[in-house]
N, CA, C and O atoms as a printed pandas DataFrame, in Angstrom:
     atom_number atom_name residue_name chain_id  residue_number  x_coord  y_coord  z_coord
0              1         N          MET        A               1   23.607   11.756  -11.426
1              2        CA          MET        A               1   23.119   11.167  -10.192
2              3         C          MET        A               1   24.274   11.107   -9.199
3              4         O          MET        A               1   25.351   10.605   -9.520
4              5         N          THR        A               2   24.044   11.617   -8.000
5              6        CA          THR        A               2   25.091   11.589   -6.986
6              7         C          THR        A               2   25.225   10.183   -6.423
7              8         O          THR        A               2   24.352    9.339   -6.623
8              9         N          ALA        A               3   26.312    9.939   -5.725
9             10        CA          ALA        A               3   26.528    8.627   -5.118
10            11         C          ALA        A               3   25.437    8.321   -4.095
11            12         O          ALA        A               3   24.987    7.180   -3.990
12            13         N          THR        A               4   25.011    9.336   -3.340
13            14        CA          THR        A               4   23.952    9.134   -2.351
14            15         C          THR        A               4   22.637    8.780   -3.026
15            16         O          THR        A               4   21.949    7.860   -2.586
16            17         N          THR        A               5   22.274    9.492   -4.086
17            18        CA          THR        A               5   21.038    9.216   -4.810
18            19         C          THR        A               5   21.083    7.821   -5.420
19            20         O          THR        A               5   20.105    7.077   -5.355
20            21         N          LYS        A               6   22.214    7.472   -6.008
21            22        CA          LYS        A               6   22.369    6.151   -6.614
22            23         C          LYS        A               6   22.194    5.062   -5.556
23            24         O          LYS        A               6   21.546    4.048   -5.818
24            25         N          HIS        A               7   22.756    5.257   -4.381
25            26        CA          HIS        A               7   22.612    4.295   -3.291
26            27         C          HIS        A               7   21.151    4.165   -2.874
27            28         O          HIS        A               7   20.669    3.056   -2.645
28            29         N          GLN        A               8   20.442    5.293   -2.774
29            30        CA          GLN        A               8   19.032    5.267   -2.399
30            31         C          GLN        A               8   18.203    4.527   -3.432
31            32         O          GLN        A               8   17.298    3.777   -3.066
32            33         N          VAL        A               9   18.488    4.717   -4.708
33            34        CA          VAL        A               9   17.757    4.025   -5.762
34            35         C          VAL        A               9   18.004    2.528   -5.681
35            36         O          VAL        A               9   17.070    1.736   -5.810
36            37         N          LEU        A              10   19.246    2.136   -5.470
37            38        CA          LEU        A              10   19.572    0.722   -5.373
38            39         C          LEU        A              10   18.932    0.073   -4.150
39            40         O          LEU        A              10   18.596   -1.111   -4.186
40            41         N          GLN        A              11   18.759    0.836   -3.062
41            42        CA          GLN        A              11   18.177    0.311   -1.836
42            43         C          GLN        A              11   16.649    0.322   -1.852
43            44         O          GLN        A              11   16.021   -0.316   -1.007
44            45         N          MET        A              12   16.044    1.035   -2.799
45            46        CA          MET        A              12   14.606    1.168   -2.835
46            47         C          MET        A              12   13.932   -0.161   -3.145
47            48         O          MET        A              12   14.295   -0.842   -4.104
48            49         N          LYS        A              13   12.963   -0.519   -2.338
49            50        CA          LYS        A              13   12.181   -1.715   -2.596
50            51         C          LYS        A              13   11.110   -1.366   -3.619
51            52         O          LYS        A              13   10.679   -0.216   -3.704
52            53         N          PRO        A              14   10.676   -2.361   -4.400
53            54        CA          PRO        A              14    9.605   -2.073   -5.349
54            55         C          PRO        A              14    8.325   -1.609   -4.642
55            56         O          PRO        A              14    7.573   -0.795   -5.178
56            57         N          ILE        A              15    8.087   -2.133   -3.439
57            58        CA          ILE        A              15    6.910   -1.747   -2.667
58            59         C          ILE        A              15    7.352   -1.516   -1.226
59            60         O          ILE        A              15    8.021   -2.358   -0.628
60            61         N          ALA        A              16    6.969   -0.369   -0.680
61            62        CA          ALA        A              16    7.370   -0.014    0.682
62            63         C          ALA        A              16    6.170    0.532    1.447
63            64         O          ALA        A              16    5.267    1.140    0.871
64            65         N          PHE        A              17    6.182    0.305    2.744
65            66        CA          PHE        A              17    5.152    0.830    3.634
66            67         C          PHE        A              17    5.783    1.961    4.428
67            68         O          PHE        A              17    6.803    1.768    5.090
68            69         N          GLU        A              18    5.178    3.143    4.363
69            70        CA          GLU        A              18    5.746    4.300    5.040
70            71         C          GLU        A              18    4.631    5.195    5.575
71            72         O          GLU        A              18    3.795    5.680    4.812
72            73         N          ASN        A              19    4.625    5.408    6.874
73            74        CA          ASN        A              19    3.652    6.295    7.519
74            75         C          ASN        A              19    2.209    5.971    7.143
75            76         O          ASN        A              19    1.422    6.874    6.860
76            77         N          GLY        A              20    1.865    4.696    7.138
77            78        CA          GLY        A              20    0.495    4.292    6.845
78            79         C          GLY        A              20    0.126    4.287    5.373
79            80         O          GLY        A              20   -1.033    4.057    5.027
80            81         N          THR        A              21    1.092    4.537    4.504
81            82        CA          THR        A              21    0.821    4.509    3.070
82            83         C          THR        A              21    1.640    3.400    2.410
83            84         O          THR        A              21    2.618    2.903    2.969
84            85         N          ILE        A              22    1.215    3.035    1.224
85            86        CA          ILE        A              22    1.934    2.043    0.434
86            87         C          ILE        A              22    2.508    2.753   -0.774
87            88         O          ILE        A              22    1.797    3.456   -1.492
88            89         N          GLN        A              23    3.790    2.569   -0.992
89            90        CA          GLN        A              23    4.454    3.170   -2.146
90            91         C          GLN        A              23    4.929    2.047   -3.052
91            92         O          GLN        A              23    5.543    1.080   -2.601
92            93         N          ILE        A              24    4.633    2.192   -4.343
93            94        CA          ILE        A              24    5.042    1.179   -5.317
94            95         C          ILE        A              24    5.850    1.854   -6.417
95            96         O          ILE        A              24    5.555    2.980   -6.817
96            97         N          ASP        A              25    6.845    1.171   -6.888
97            98        CA          ASP        A              25    7.686    1.676   -7.971
98            99         C          ASP        A              25    6.803    1.894   -9.199
99           100         O          ASP        A              25    6.123    0.970   -9.647
100          101         N          ALA        A              26    6.812    3.089   -9.735
101          102        CA          ALA        A              26    5.967    3.436  -10.884
102          103         C          ALA        A              26    6.262    2.556  -12.096
103          104         O          ALA        A              26    5.368    2.305  -12.904
104          105         N          ALA        A              27    7.483    2.093  -12.233
105          106        CA          ALA        A              27    7.834    1.247  -13.379
106          107         C          ALA        A              27    7.052   -0.065  -13.350
107          108         O          ALA        A              27    6.696   -0.589  -14.406
108          109         N          ILE        A              28    6.782   -0.599  -12.168
109          110        CA          ILE        A              28    6.008   -1.840  -12.040
110          111         C          ILE        A              28    4.582   -1.612  -12.530
111          112         O          ILE        A              28    4.039   -2.419  -13.284
112          113         N          VAL        A              29    3.984   -0.508  -12.097
113          114        CA          VAL        A              29    2.607   -0.195  -12.487
114          115         C          VAL        A              29    2.533    0.094  -13.983
115          116         O          VAL        A              29    1.634   -0.397  -14.667
116          117         N          ALA        A              30    3.464    0.881  -14.488
117          118        CA          ALA        A              30    3.475    1.230  -15.918
118          119         C          ALA        A              30    3.574   -0.025  -16.775
119          120         O          ALA        A              30    2.852   -0.170  -17.761
120          121         N          GLU        A              31    4.467   -0.925  -16.399
121          122        CA          GLU        A              31    4.615   -2.177  -17.154
122          123         C          GLU        A              31    3.328   -2.992  -17.104
123          124         O          GLU        A              31    2.878   -3.509  -18.126
124          125         N          GLY        A              32    2.740   -3.106  -15.923
125          126        CA          GLY        A              32    1.519   -3.888  -15.767
126          127         C          GLY        A              32    0.348   -3.341  -16.553
127          128         O          GLY        A              32   -0.494   -4.104  -17.028
128          129         N          LEU        A              33    0.285   -2.028  -16.695
129          130        CA          LEU        A              33   -0.807   -1.403  -17.443
130          131         C          LEU        A              33   -0.476   -1.194  -18.920
131          132         O          LEU        A              33   -1.339   -0.812  -19.711
132          133         N          GLY        A              34    0.770   -1.445  -19.278
133          134        CA          GLY        A              34    1.174   -1.285  -20.673
134          135         C          GLY        A              34    1.278    0.163  -21.115
135          136         O          GLY        A              34    0.989    0.490  -22.266
136          137         N          VAL        A              35    1.695    1.040  -20.190
137          138        CA          VAL        A              35    1.890    2.448  -20.535
138          139         C          VAL        A              35    3.349    2.822  -20.278
139          140         O          VAL        A              35    4.053    2.153  -19.521
140          141         N          ALA        A              36    3.780    3.888  -20.915
141          142        CA          ALA        A              36    5.141    4.377  -20.694
142          143         C          ALA        A              36    5.236    4.946  -19.278
143          144         O          ALA        A              36    4.314    5.625  -18.827
144          145         N          PRO        A              37    6.333    4.681  -18.572
145          146        CA          PRO        A              37    6.479    5.212  -17.212
146          147         C          PRO        A              37    6.296    6.722  -17.136
147          148         O          PRO        A              37    5.748    7.231  -16.158
148          149         N          ALA        A              38    6.746    7.435  -18.147
149          150        CA          ALA        A              38    6.618    8.896  -18.138
150          151         C          ALA        A              38    5.159    9.344  -18.193
151          152         O          ALA        A              38    4.832   10.431  -17.715
152          153         N          ARG        A              39    4.279    8.525  -18.767
153          154        CA          ARG        A              39    2.863    8.884  -18.883
154          155         C          ARG        A              39    2.042    8.501  -17.655
155          156         O          ARG        A              39    0.950    9.031  -17.452
156          157         N          LEU        A              40    2.548    7.599  -16.848
157          158        CA          LEU        A              40    1.771    7.056  -15.736
158          159         C          LEU        A              40    1.266    8.141  -14.788
159          160         O          LEU        A              40    0.069    8.202  -14.509
160          161         N          GLN        A              41    2.140    8.983  -14.299
161          162        CA          GLN        A              41    1.745   10.015  -13.341
162          163         C          GLN        A              41    0.731   10.989  -13.958
163          164         O          GLN        A              41   -0.236   11.378  -13.304
164          165         N          GLU        A              42    0.953   11.369  -15.193
165          166        CA          GLU        A              42    0.028   12.270  -15.883
166          167         C          GLU        A              42   -1.362   11.641  -15.985
167          168         O          GLU        A              42   -2.367   12.310  -15.745
168          169         N          GLU        A              43   -1.418   10.374  -16.335
169          170        CA          GLU        A              43   -2.698    9.670  -16.469
170          171         C          GLU        A              43   -3.396    9.522  -15.108
171          172         O          GLU        A              43   -4.622    9.595  -15.023
172          173         N          MET        A              44   -2.612    9.315  -14.058
173          174        CA          MET        A              44   -3.205    9.205  -12.718
174          175         C          MET        A              44   -3.760   10.547  -12.266
175          176         O          MET        A              44   -4.864   10.614  -11.725
176          177         N          ARG        A              45   -3.010   11.607  -12.484
177          178        CA          ARG        A              45   -3.490   12.939  -12.097
178          179         C          ARG        A              45   -4.766   13.318  -12.826
179          180         O          ARG        A              45   -5.630   13.989  -12.262
180          181         N          ALA        A              46   -4.889   12.895  -14.071
181          182        CA          ALA        A              46   -6.074   13.211  -14.879
182          183         C          ALA        A              46   -7.249   12.283  -14.561
183          184         O          ALA        A              46   -8.349   12.482  -15.077
184          185         N          GLY        A              47   -7.025   11.272  -13.716
185          186        CA          GLY        A              47   -8.097   10.348  -13.357
186          187         C          GLY        A              47   -8.342    9.261  -14.385
187          188         O          GLY        A              47   -9.331    8.534  -14.289
188          189         N          ARG        A              48   -7.465    9.136  -15.364
189          190        CA          ARG        A              48   -7.619    8.093  -16.379
190          191         C          ARG        A              48   -7.019    6.766  -15.918
191          192         O          ARG        A              48   -7.340    5.710  -16.462
192          193         N          ILE        A              49   -6.157    6.826  -14.923
193          194        CA          ILE        A              49   -5.662    5.626  -14.238
194          195         C          ILE        A              49   -5.993    5.818  -12.771
195          196         O          ILE        A              49   -5.628    6.825  -12.165
196          197         N          THR        A              50   -6.688    4.841  -12.207
197          198        CA          THR        A              50   -7.095    4.912  -10.810
198          199         C          THR        A              50   -6.563    3.687  -10.074
199          200         O          THR        A              50   -6.040    2.758  -10.689
200          201         N          SER        A              51   -6.703    3.699   -8.749
201          202        CA          SER        A              51   -6.162    2.589   -7.972
202          203         C          SER        A              51   -7.055    2.261   -6.783
203          204         O          SER        A              51   -7.904    3.052   -6.373
204          205         N          LEU        A              52   -6.835    1.085   -6.253
205          206        CA          LEU        A              52   -7.550    0.607   -5.076
206          207         C          LEU        A              52   -6.560   -0.198   -4.249
207          208         O          LEU        A              52   -5.868   -1.065   -4.783
208          209         N          ALA        A              53   -6.486    0.076   -2.955
209          210        CA          ALA        A              53   -5.616   -0.684   -2.046
210          211         C          ALA        A              53   -6.494   -1.385   -1.020
211          212         O          ALA        A              53   -7.362   -0.767   -0.403
212          213         N          GLU        A              54   -6.260   -2.686   -0.844
213          214        CA          GLU        A              54   -7.041   -3.474    0.102
214          215         C          GLU        A              54   -6.096   -4.208    1.042
215          216         O          GLU        A              54   -5.033   -4.676    0.633
216          217         N          ARG        A              55   -6.494   -4.302    2.300
217          218        CA          ARG        A              55   -5.706   -4.978    3.324
218          219         C          ARG        A              55   -6.329   -6.337    3.604
219          220         O          ARG        A              55   -7.542   -6.439    3.789
220          221         N          GLY        A              56   -5.515   -7.374    3.636
221          222        CA          GLY        A              56   -6.010   -8.729    3.858
222          223         C          GLY        A              56   -6.500   -8.959    5.283
223          224         O          GLY        A              56   -6.020   -8.339    6.232
224          225         N          VAL        A              57   -7.457   -9.855    5.408
225          226        CA          VAL        A              57   -7.987  -10.262    6.708
226          227         C          VAL        A              57   -7.981  -11.782    6.774
227          228         O          VAL        A              57   -7.824  -12.462    5.761
228          229         N          ASP        A              58   -8.153  -12.301    7.985
229          230        CA          ASP        A              58   -8.205  -13.745    8.222
230          231         C          ASP        A              58   -7.000  -14.449    7.599
231          232         O          ASP        A              58   -5.867  -14.176    7.995
232          233         N          ALA        A              59   -7.213  -15.343    6.639
233          234        CA          ALA        A              59   -6.112  -16.112    6.044
234          235         C          ALA        A              59   -5.138  -15.224    5.269
235          236         O          ALA        A              59   -3.994  -15.616    5.038
236          237         N          ASP        A              60   -5.580  -14.038    4.870
237          238        CA          ASP        A              60   -4.725  -13.122    4.109
238          239         C          ASP        A              60   -4.142  -12.004    4.963
239          240         O          ASP        A              60   -3.601  -11.036    4.427
240          241         N          LEU        A              61   -4.243  -12.123    6.273
241          242        CA          LEU        A              61   -3.716  -11.106    7.182
242          243         C          LEU        A              61   -2.236  -10.868    6.886
243          244         O          LEU        A              61   -1.461  -11.816    6.758
244          245         N          GLY        A              62   -1.854   -9.602    6.779
245          246        CA          GLY        A              62   -0.469   -9.240    6.475
246          247         C          GLY        A              62   -0.221   -9.012    4.995
247          248         O          GLY        A              62    0.846   -8.542    4.602
248          249         N          ARG        A              63   -1.203   -9.343    4.182
249          250        CA          ARG        A              63   -1.069   -9.117    2.739
250          251         C          ARG        A              63   -1.851   -7.878    2.324
251          252         O          ARG        A              63   -2.785   -7.459    3.007
252          253         N          HIS        A              64   -1.460   -7.306    1.205
253          254        CA          HIS        A              64   -2.135   -6.147    0.633
254          255         C          HIS        A              64   -2.337   -6.416   -0.851
255          256         O          HIS        A              64   -1.455   -6.949   -1.526
256          257         N          ARG        A              65   -3.515   -6.038   -1.350
257          258        CA          ARG        A              65   -3.794   -6.162   -2.780
258          259         C          ARG        A              65   -3.927   -4.758   -3.358
259          260         O          ARG        A              65   -4.774   -3.974   -2.929
260          261         N          LEU        A              66   -3.079   -4.453   -4.334
261          262        CA          LEU        A              66   -3.075   -3.153   -4.995
262          263         C          LEU        A              66   -3.564   -3.368   -6.418
263          264         O          LEU        A              66   -2.990   -4.160   -7.166
264          265         N          THR        A              67   -4.623   -2.662   -6.786
265          266        CA          THR        A              67   -5.202   -2.817   -8.114
266          267         C          THR        A              67   -5.195   -1.468   -8.815
267          268         O          THR        A              67   -5.554   -0.447   -8.228
268          269         N          PHE        A              68   -4.785   -1.474  -10.069
269          270        CA          PHE        A              68   -4.709   -0.261  -10.878
270          271         C          PHE        A              68   -5.575   -0.462  -12.113
271          272         O          PHE        A              68   -5.543   -1.515  -12.749
272          273         N          PHE        A              69   -6.349    0.571  -12.440
273          274        CA          PHE        A              69   -7.286    0.495  -13.548
274          275         C          PHE        A              69   -6.954    1.550  -14.595
275          276         O          PHE        A              69   -6.780    2.724  -14.270
276          277         N          ALA        A              70   -6.869    1.130  -15.843
277          278        CA          ALA        A              70   -6.727    2.051  -16.970
278          279         C          ALA        A              70   -7.959    1.851  -17.850
279          280         O          ALA        A              70   -8.859    1.086  -17.501
280          281         N          GLU        A              71   -7.995    2.520  -18.959
281          282        CA          GLU        A              71   -9.183    2.495  -19.810
282          283         C          GLU        A              71   -9.631    1.078  -20.176
283          284         O          GLU        A              71  -10.815    0.757  -20.078
284          285         N          HIS        A              72   -8.693    0.239  -20.594
285          286        CA          HIS        A              72   -9.037   -1.109  -21.040
286          287         C          HIS        A              72   -8.250   -2.195  -20.303
287          288         O          HIS        A              72   -8.229   -3.345  -20.741
288          289         N          ARG        A              73   -7.613   -1.847  -19.204
289          290        CA          ARG        A              73   -6.704   -2.802  -18.562
290          291         C          ARG        A              73   -6.770   -2.694  -17.041
291          292         O          ARG        A              73   -6.936   -1.609  -16.483
292          293         N          ARG        A              74   -6.635   -3.850  -16.385
293          294        CA          ARG        A              74   -6.543   -3.896  -14.925
294          295         C          ARG        A              74   -5.241   -4.606  -14.572
295          296         O          ARG        A              74   -4.917   -5.647  -15.143
296          297         N          PHE        A              75   -4.496   -4.033  -13.620
297          298        CA          PHE        A              75   -3.252   -4.630  -13.146
298          299         C          PHE        A              75   -3.348   -4.778  -11.640
299          300         O          PHE        A              75   -3.715   -3.835  -10.941
300          301         N          ARG        A              76   -3.017   -5.969  -11.136
301          302        CA          ARG        A              76   -3.147   -6.243   -9.703
302          303         C          ARG        A              76   -1.852   -6.850   -9.169
303          304         O          ARG        A              76   -1.229   -7.699   -9.806
304          305         N          VAL        A              77   -1.465   -6.386   -7.974
305          306        CA          VAL        A              77   -0.286   -6.898   -7.284
306          307         C          VAL        A              77   -0.690   -7.253   -5.859
307          308         O          VAL        A              77   -1.347   -6.462   -5.182
308          309         N          VAL        A              78   -0.301   -8.431   -5.408
309          310        CA          VAL        A              78   -0.499   -8.825   -4.017
310          311         C          VAL        A              78    0.877   -8.874   -3.376
311          312         O          VAL        A              78    1.792   -9.502   -3.908
312          313         N          VAL        A              79    1.027   -8.206   -2.221
313          314        CA          VAL        A              79    2.312   -8.159   -1.532
314          315         C          VAL        A              79    2.153   -8.640   -0.099
315          316         O          VAL        A              79    1.070   -8.564    0.481
316          317         N          ASP        A              80    3.252   -9.137    0.463
317          318        CA          ASP        A              80    3.220   -9.524    1.868
318          319         C          ASP        A              80    3.628   -8.343    2.746
319          320         O          ASP        A              80    3.857   -7.243    2.243
320          321         N          GLU        A              81    3.720   -8.569    4.050
321          322        CA          GLU        A              81    3.995   -7.473    4.986
322          323         C          GLU        A              81    5.377   -6.855    4.827
323          324         O          GLU        A              81    5.630   -5.769    5.350
324          325         N          THR        A              82    6.282   -7.533    4.110
325          326        CA          THR        A              82    7.615   -6.970    3.881
326          327         C          THR        A              82    7.690   -6.168    2.584
327          328         O          THR        A              82    8.696   -5.515    2.310
328          329         N          GLY        A              83    6.617   -6.219    1.786
329          330        CA          GLY        A              83    6.610   -5.538    0.507
330          331         C          GLY        A              83    7.016   -6.422   -0.653
331          332         O          GLY        A              83    7.112   -5.956   -1.788
332          333         N          ALA        A              84    7.255   -7.699   -0.375
333          334        CA          ALA        A              84    7.610   -8.639   -1.447
334          335         C          ALA        A              84    6.361   -8.979   -2.263
335          336         O          ALA        A              84    5.296   -9.235   -1.702
336          337         N          ILE        A              85    6.499   -8.978   -3.567
337          338        CA          ILE        A              85    5.385   -9.325   -4.440
338          339         C          ILE        A              85    5.187  -10.834   -4.407
339          340         O          ILE        A              85    6.111  -11.595   -4.693
340          341         N          VAL        A              86    3.972  -11.263   -4.054
341          342        CA          VAL        A              86    3.669  -12.690   -4.026
342          343         C          VAL        A              86    2.794  -13.110   -5.203
343          344         O          VAL        A              86    2.698  -14.294   -5.526
344          345         N          GLN        A              87    2.159  -12.130   -5.838
345          346        CA          GLN        A              87    1.336  -12.431   -7.015
346          347         C          GLN        A              87    1.135  -11.151   -7.819
347          348         O          GLN        A              87    1.014  -10.064   -7.253
348          349         N          ARG        A              88    1.101  -11.287   -9.124
349          350        CA          ARG        A              88    0.766  -10.161   -9.999
350          351         C          ARG        A              88   -0.025  -10.700  -11.168
351          352         O          ARG        A              88    0.193  -11.821  -11.629
352          353         N          SER        A              89   -0.952   -9.877  -11.640
353          354        CA          SER        A              89   -1.758  -10.280  -12.784
354          355         C          SER        A              89   -2.211   -9.039  -13.540
355          356         O          SER        A              89   -2.335   -7.955  -12.969
356          357         N          ALA        A              90   -2.454   -9.216  -14.826
357          358        CA          ALA        A              90   -2.957   -8.135  -15.659
358          359         C          ALA        A              90   -4.030   -8.706  -16.574
359          360         O          ALA        A              90   -3.905   -9.818  -17.088
360          361         N          VAL        A              91   -5.074   -7.934  -16.763
361          362        CA          VAL        A              91   -6.147   -8.334  -17.664
362          363         C          VAL        A              91   -6.346   -7.211  -18.668
363          364         O          VAL        A              91   -6.528   -6.052  -18.296
364          365         N          ASP        A              92   -6.307   -7.570  -19.942
365          366        CA          ASP        A              92   -6.555   -6.616  -21.010
366          367         C          ASP        A              92   -7.946   -6.908  -21.552
367          368         O          ASP        A              92   -8.196   -8.001  -22.058
368          369         N          TYR        A              93   -8.842   -5.952  -21.454
369          370        CA          TYR        A              93  -10.223   -6.137  -21.881
370          371         C          TYR        A              93  -10.429   -5.785  -23.351
371          372         O          TYR        A              93  -11.571   -5.684  -23.801
372          373         N          GLY        A              94   -9.368   -5.601  -24.094
373          374        CA          GLY        A              94   -9.465   -5.311  -25.517
374          375         C          GLY        A              94  -10.219   -4.024  -25.779
375          376         O          GLY        A              94   -9.862   -2.973  -25.247
376          377         N          ASN        A              95  -11.260   -4.098  -26.593
377          378        CA          ASN        A              95  -12.036   -2.915  -26.949
378          379         C          ASN        A              95  -13.086   -2.544  -25.915
379          380         O          ASN        A              95  -13.670   -1.463  -25.991
380          381         N          ALA        A              96  -13.337   -3.420  -24.951
381          382        CA          ALA        A              96  -14.344   -3.141  -23.924
382          383         C          ALA        A              96  -13.773   -2.190  -22.882
383          384         O          ALA        A              96  -12.663   -2.391  -22.389
384          385         N          LEU        A              97  -14.528   -1.164  -22.553
385          386        CA          LEU        A              97  -14.108   -0.228  -21.504
386          387         C          LEU        A              97  -14.420   -0.815  -20.141
387          388         O          LEU        A              97  -15.411   -1.527  -19.978
388          389         N          LEU        A              98  -13.581   -0.519  -19.165
389          390        CA          LEU        A              98  -13.883   -0.914  -17.797
390          391         C          LEU        A              98  -15.080   -0.104  -17.308
391          392         O          LEU        A              98  -15.228    1.057  -17.687
392          393         N          PRO        A              99  -15.930   -0.691  -16.479
393          394        CA          PRO        A              99  -17.059    0.077  -15.933
394          395         C          PRO        A              99  -16.570    1.270  -15.120
395          396         O          PRO        A              99  -15.546    1.176  -14.443
396          397         N          LYS        A             100  -17.279    2.379  -15.177
397          398        CA          LYS        A             100  -16.892    3.574  -14.430
398          399         C          LYS        A             100  -16.827    3.297  -12.932
399          400         O          LYS        A             100  -16.067    3.952  -12.217
400          401         N          SER        A             101  -17.612    2.337  -12.448
401          402        CA          SER        A             101  -17.632    2.046  -11.011
402          403         C          SER        A             101  -16.285    1.554  -10.504
403          404         O          SER        A             101  -15.981    1.733   -9.325
404          405         N          VAL        A             102  -15.469    0.945  -11.349
405          406        CA          VAL        A             102  -14.153    0.480  -10.915
406          407         C          VAL        A             102  -13.067    1.491  -11.217
407          408         O          VAL        A             102  -11.899    1.250  -10.912
408          409         N          ARG        A             103  -13.428    2.614  -11.808
409          410        CA          ARG        A             103  -12.439    3.615  -12.167
410          411         C          ARG        A             103  -12.497    4.835  -11.281
411          412         O          ARG        A             103  -11.975    5.888  -11.647
412          413         N          LYS        A             104  -13.128    4.717  -10.110
413          414        CA          LYS        A             104  -13.181    5.834   -9.172
414          415         C          LYS        A             104  -11.770    6.108   -8.664
415          416         O          LYS        A             104  -10.941    5.204   -8.564
416          417         N          ARG        A             105  -11.520    7.371   -8.349
417          418        CA          ARG        A             105  -10.210    7.715   -7.782
418          419         C          ARG        A             105  -10.034    7.015   -6.447
419          420         O          ARG        A             105  -10.943    6.982   -5.618
420          421         N          GLY        A             106   -8.828    6.447   -6.253
421          422        CA          GLY        A             106   -8.544    5.740   -5.006
422          423         C          GLY        A             106   -7.442    6.365   -4.241
423          424         O          GLY        A             106   -7.086    5.882   -3.166
């Protein structure tokens, strides 16, 4: 890793807003879903992990809720306008599969 790359990694926020998109550190999502970071991108490309991004209104203006769905698990992060995580939660549904309606590609 070059000094420039190392500096960029150290400066990277876990969640950033760039050109109308939200970027989140894959390690946060992988941990929340209980998958290895190396598998996360592969599972997302295959549609086995999906996501939903919602923008807050009224009392939640300036906040964003990011939800990630895997076969038996849901992981949710709420962030403020600076990208700081204000809440995170994970639900493991055990042997029950998540409904297909919540697993649409986002």
